[in-house]
Structures are given as C-alpha cells and as structure tokens.
Coordinates of C-alpha atoms in Angstrom, one line a residue:
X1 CA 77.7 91.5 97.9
X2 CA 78.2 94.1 100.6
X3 CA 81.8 95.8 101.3
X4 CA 80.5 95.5 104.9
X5 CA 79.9 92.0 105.0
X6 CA 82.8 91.0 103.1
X7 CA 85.0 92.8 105.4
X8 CA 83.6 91.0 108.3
X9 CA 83.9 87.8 106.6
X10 CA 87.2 88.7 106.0
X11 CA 88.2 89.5 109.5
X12 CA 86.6 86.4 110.9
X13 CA 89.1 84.5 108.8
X14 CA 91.9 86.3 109.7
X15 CA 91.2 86.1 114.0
X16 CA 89.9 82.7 113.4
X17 CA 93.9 81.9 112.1
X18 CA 95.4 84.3 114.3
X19 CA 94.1 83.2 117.3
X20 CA 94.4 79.2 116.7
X21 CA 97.5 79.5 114.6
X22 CA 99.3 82.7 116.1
X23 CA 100.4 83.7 112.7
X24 CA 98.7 84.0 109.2
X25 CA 96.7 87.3 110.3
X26 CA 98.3 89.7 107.8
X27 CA 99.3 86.7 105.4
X28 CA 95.7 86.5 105.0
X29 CA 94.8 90.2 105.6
X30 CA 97.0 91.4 102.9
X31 CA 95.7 89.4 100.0
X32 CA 91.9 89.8 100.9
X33 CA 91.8 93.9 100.9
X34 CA 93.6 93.7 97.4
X35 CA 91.9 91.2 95.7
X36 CA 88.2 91.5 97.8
X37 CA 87.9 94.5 99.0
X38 CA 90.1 96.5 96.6
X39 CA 92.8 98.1 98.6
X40 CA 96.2 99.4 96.5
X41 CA 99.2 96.9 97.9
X42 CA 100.5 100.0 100.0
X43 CA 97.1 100.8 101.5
X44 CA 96.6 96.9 102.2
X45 CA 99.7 96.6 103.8
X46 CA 99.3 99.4 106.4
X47 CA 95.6 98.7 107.3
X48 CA 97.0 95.0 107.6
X49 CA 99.0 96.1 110.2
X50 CA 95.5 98.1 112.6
X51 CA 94.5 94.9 111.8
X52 CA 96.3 92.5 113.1
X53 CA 97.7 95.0 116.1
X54 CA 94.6 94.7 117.6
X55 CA 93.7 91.1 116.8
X56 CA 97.3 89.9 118.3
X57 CA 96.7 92.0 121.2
X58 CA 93.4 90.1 122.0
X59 CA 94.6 86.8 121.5
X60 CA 97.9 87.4 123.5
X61 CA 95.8 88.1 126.1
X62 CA 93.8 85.0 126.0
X63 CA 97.0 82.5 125.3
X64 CA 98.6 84.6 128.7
X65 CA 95.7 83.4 130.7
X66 CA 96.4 79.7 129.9
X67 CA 100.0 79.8 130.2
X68 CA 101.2 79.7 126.4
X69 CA 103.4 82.6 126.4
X70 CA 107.0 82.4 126.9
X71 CA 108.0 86.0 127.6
X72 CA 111.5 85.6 128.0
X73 CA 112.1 84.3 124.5
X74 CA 108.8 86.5 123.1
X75 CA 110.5 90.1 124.5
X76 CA 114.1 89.0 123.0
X77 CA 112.0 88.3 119.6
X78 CA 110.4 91.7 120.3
X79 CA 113.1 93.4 120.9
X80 CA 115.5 92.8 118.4
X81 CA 113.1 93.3 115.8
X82 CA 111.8 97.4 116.7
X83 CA 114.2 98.7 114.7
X84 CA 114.2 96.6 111.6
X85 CA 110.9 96.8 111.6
X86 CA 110.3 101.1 112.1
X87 CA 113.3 101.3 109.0
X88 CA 110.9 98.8 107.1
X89 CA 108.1 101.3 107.4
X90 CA 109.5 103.8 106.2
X91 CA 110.8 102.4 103.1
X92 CA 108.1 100.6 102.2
X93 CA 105.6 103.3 100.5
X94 CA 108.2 103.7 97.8
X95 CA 108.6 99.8 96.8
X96 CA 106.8 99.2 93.3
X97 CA 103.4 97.3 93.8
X98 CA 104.5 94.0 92.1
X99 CA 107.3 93.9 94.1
X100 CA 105.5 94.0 97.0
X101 CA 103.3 91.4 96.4
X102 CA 105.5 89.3 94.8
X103 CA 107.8 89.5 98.0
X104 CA 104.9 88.4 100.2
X105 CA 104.2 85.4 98.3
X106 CA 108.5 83.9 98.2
X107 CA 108.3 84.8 102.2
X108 CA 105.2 83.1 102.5
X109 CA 106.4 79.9 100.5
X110 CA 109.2 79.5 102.1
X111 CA 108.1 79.3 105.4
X112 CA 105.4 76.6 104.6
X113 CA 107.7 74.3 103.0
X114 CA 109.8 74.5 106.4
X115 CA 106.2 74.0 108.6
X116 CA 106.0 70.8 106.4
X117 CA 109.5 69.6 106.8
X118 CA 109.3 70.5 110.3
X119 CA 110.5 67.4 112.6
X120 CA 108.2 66.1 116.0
X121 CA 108.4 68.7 118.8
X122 CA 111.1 68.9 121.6
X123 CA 110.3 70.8 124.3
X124 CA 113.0 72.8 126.1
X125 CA 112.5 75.6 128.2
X126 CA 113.7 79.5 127.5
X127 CA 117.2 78.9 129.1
X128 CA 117.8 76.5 126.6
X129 CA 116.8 78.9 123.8
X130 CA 119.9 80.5 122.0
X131 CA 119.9 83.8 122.9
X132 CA 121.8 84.6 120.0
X133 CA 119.7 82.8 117.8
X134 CA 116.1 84.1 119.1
X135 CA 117.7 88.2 118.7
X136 CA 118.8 88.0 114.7
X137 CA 115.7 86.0 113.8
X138 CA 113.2 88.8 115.3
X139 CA 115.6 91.2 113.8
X140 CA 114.7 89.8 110.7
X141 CA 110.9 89.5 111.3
X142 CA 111.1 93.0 112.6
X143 CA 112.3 94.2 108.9
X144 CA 110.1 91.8 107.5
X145 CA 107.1 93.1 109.1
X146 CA 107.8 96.5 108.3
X147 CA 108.4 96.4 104.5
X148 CA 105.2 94.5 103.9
X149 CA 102.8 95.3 106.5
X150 CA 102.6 91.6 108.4
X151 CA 103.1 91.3 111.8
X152 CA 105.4 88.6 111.1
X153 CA 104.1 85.3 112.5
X154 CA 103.4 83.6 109.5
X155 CA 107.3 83.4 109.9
X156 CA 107.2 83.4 113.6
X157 CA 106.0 80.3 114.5
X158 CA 107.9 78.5 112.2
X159 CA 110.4 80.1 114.0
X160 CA 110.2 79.5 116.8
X161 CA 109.2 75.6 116.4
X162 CA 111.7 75.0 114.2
X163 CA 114.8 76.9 115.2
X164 CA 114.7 77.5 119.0
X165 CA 112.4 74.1 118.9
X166 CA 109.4 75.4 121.4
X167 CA 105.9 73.6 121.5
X168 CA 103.2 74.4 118.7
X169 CA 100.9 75.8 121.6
X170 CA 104.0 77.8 123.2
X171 CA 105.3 79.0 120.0
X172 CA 101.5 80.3 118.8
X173 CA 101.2 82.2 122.1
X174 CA 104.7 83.9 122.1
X175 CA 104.4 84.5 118.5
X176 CA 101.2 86.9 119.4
X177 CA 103.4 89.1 121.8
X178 CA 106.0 89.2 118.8
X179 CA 103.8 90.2 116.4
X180 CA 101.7 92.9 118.2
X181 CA 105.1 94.7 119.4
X182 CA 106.3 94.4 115.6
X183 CA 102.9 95.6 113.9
X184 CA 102.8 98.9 116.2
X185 CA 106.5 99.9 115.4
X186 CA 106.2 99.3 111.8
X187 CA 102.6 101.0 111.8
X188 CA 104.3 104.1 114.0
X189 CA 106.3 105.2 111.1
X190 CA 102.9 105.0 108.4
X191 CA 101.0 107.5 110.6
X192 CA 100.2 109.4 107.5
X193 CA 99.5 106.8 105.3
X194 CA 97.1 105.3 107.9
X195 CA 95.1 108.8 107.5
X196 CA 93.8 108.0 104.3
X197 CA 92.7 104.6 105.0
X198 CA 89.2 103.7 104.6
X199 CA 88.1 103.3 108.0
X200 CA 84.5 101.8 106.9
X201 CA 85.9 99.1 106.3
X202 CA 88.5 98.7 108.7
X203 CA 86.6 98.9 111.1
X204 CA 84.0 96.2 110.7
X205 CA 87.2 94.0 109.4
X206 CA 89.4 94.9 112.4
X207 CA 86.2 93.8 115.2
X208 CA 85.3 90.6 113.2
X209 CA 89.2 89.3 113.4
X210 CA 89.0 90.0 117.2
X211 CA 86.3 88.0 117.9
X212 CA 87.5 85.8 115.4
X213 CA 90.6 85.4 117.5
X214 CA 89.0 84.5 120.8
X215 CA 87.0 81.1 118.7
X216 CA 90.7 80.6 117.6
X217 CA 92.1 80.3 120.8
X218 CA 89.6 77.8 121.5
X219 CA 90.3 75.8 118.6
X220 CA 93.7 75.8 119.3
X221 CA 93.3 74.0 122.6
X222 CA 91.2 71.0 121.2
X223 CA 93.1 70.5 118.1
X224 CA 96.5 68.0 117.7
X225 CA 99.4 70.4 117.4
X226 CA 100.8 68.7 114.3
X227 CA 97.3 69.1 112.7
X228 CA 97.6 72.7 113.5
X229 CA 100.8 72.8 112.2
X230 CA 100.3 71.2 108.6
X231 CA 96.8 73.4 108.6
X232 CA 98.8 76.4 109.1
X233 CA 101.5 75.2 106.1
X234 CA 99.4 74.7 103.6
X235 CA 97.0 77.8 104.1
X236 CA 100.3 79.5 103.7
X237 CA 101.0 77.5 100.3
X238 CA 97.6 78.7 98.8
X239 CA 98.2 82.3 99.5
X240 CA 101.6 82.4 98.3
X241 CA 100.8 81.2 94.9
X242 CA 97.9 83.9 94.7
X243 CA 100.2 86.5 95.7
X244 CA 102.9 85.4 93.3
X245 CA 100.2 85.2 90.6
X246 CA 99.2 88.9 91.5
X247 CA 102.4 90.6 91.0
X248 CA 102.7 88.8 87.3
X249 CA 99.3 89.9 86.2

C-alpha cells in the first residue's frame, strides 16, 4: 500500500475527529506516523503539531460561523497556556522515545475515563466560568502540548465539559481556538526540527485532515452530544493502550 494513500487515509481520520470531536487530532496523528507511516516519536510529534495547526484552524472557523465558540473562556485557555507550551517544545527533543510515548498513552487514559464518568451537561455561560480555574488548566495543556506534540484537546474538551461544565458543542468549538493557539507556540520553538520533516507526506496528510475536518463539523451538528462524548472516550481508550504497548516493546 502507498505512503501517499495511507497518509491521506490517515488525515481523513484525524479532521474527521477534529472537526466533530474538537479534540483527538494529534492523539490520533501521533500514533499513525509511528506505527503507519514510520515517523521516530520526535519527528511524529512535531509534524503532529503542522498537522493539527492547520486542521484546528479550519474547523475553528467553521464552529465560529455557527456560534460554538466561546472566546472569552477559549483566549483565557489560550492564554495561559503559551508559555507552558513554547518551554514544552523546547524540552521535548531530548526526552527518551519510550517515554514519550508512554506519556501520551497515561494522558490519553486518563482523560477518557473522566469523558465516561462525566455527569449530564449544565450549561452556564463564560461569566460563570472560574477564571481561576479556566487559566491553570490551559496552563497545563499548554505544557502538555508542547512536550508531546498534541494540540491538547483530547484533554481540552474534557476540560472544559467537565470542570468549567460548558456544552459538548460549545466545549468542541472553543477547544479548536485552544488547540490551534497551543500547536503554533509549541511548534515555534521546533523550527529546526520541522526542517527535516518529510513533507511528502505531510502534506497529503495535513490536506486530507482539513477536509476531513469540515465532514466533522457536520457530523457534529446531527449527532446527540452524549454520543459524541462516549465516541470521543473510547477512541481515546484504544489509543492509549497502543501507545502504552509501544513504549514497552
């Protein structure tokens, strides 16, 4: 089978989840240019990041235009997480493969099982989100983003649902803003490393995953928002166990 076509396989997968589920981009990205289209963990992780950049940036435009962004909350997510995540960057080429990927795959666990566990939706509006609150956990998707190349809404969302308590729908769209702000400060301290990327195959994956994205929007609209939810926790589960399988073998 073709590198091209598996890339663009690939990066239909990953918009298809980014755009319905406004996370699971890079959680997905990550594992299929290792163990597909044989990437090292440190190369996956920064071309994860192109990746989902541009794919965030697309949907976050299409989830503007039907009113699913919160930009109050999304910019104090944002925010908060710039530095964490251009400090992650630049720590992250020196962290030993296995740890890497092993890393990815607790992160990724954990913030299924919480999707799961997570209770019906309460709306409230962004006065009622904790300020507080909303600025340490983007710090900490900020670092998380930059140490392992995700743009961090595979923990976003959960985030934002299950902390500051926003609707599936809102949280997906502010998640996008979150993510494309973190992916282009963490990949602004791998300029180099982005150099030797294979752009072949970049490429082809990176313009797959944006039209991807646009279908996912669509889904997103004509799906139940717990569906999406448990869909979203349990694509996490399977990747976490293949990550944590990766870094023992």
């Amino acid at each position: 089978m073709s590198t091209l076509f598996l890339a663009l396989a690939a990066g239909a997968v990953v918009g298809l989840a980014l755009g319905a589920l406004g996370g699971g981009g890079a959680v997905l990205a990550v594992p299929a240019l290792i163990y597909v289209l044989g990437f090292t963990p440190a190369a996956a992780t920064t071309a994860s990041l192109v990746i989902v950049a541009a794919t965030a940036a697309t949907g976050l435009y299409a989830h503007t235009r039907d009113g699913n962004v919160r930009w109050g909350t999304g910019v104090l997510f944002a925010s908060a997480g710039l530095v964490p995540a251009a400090l992650g960057g630049a720590v992250a080429g020196r962290l030993p493969p296995a740890l890497l990927t092993g890393a990815f795959g607790i992160l990724a666990a954990l913030a299924a099982a919480r999707m799961l566990r997570t209770p019906p939706e309460v709306v409230q509006s962004d006065r009622s989100v904790h300020k507080g609150r909303a600025a340490a956990t983007g710090a900490a998707l900020g670092a998380v983003t930059g140490v392992l190349g995700v743009g961090g809404g595979f923990l976003a969302v959960p985030a934002l649902v299950t902390t500051l308590r926003l609707r599936m729908r809102t949280a997906v769209g502010t998640s996008l803003l979150v993510i494309t702000v973190n992916a282009l400060a963490a990949l602004a301290t791998r300029t180099g490393a982005a150099d030797a990327l294979d752009w072949s195959v970049i490429a082809p994956f990176t313009g797959a995953a944006v039209l991807g994205a646009w279908d996912g929007r669509r889904l997103s609209g004509k799906v139940k928002a717990d569906t999406l939810r448990r869909i979203f926790a349990r694509v996490l589960l399977a990747v976490a166990g293949l990550m944590l399988i990766g870094s023992l073998v």
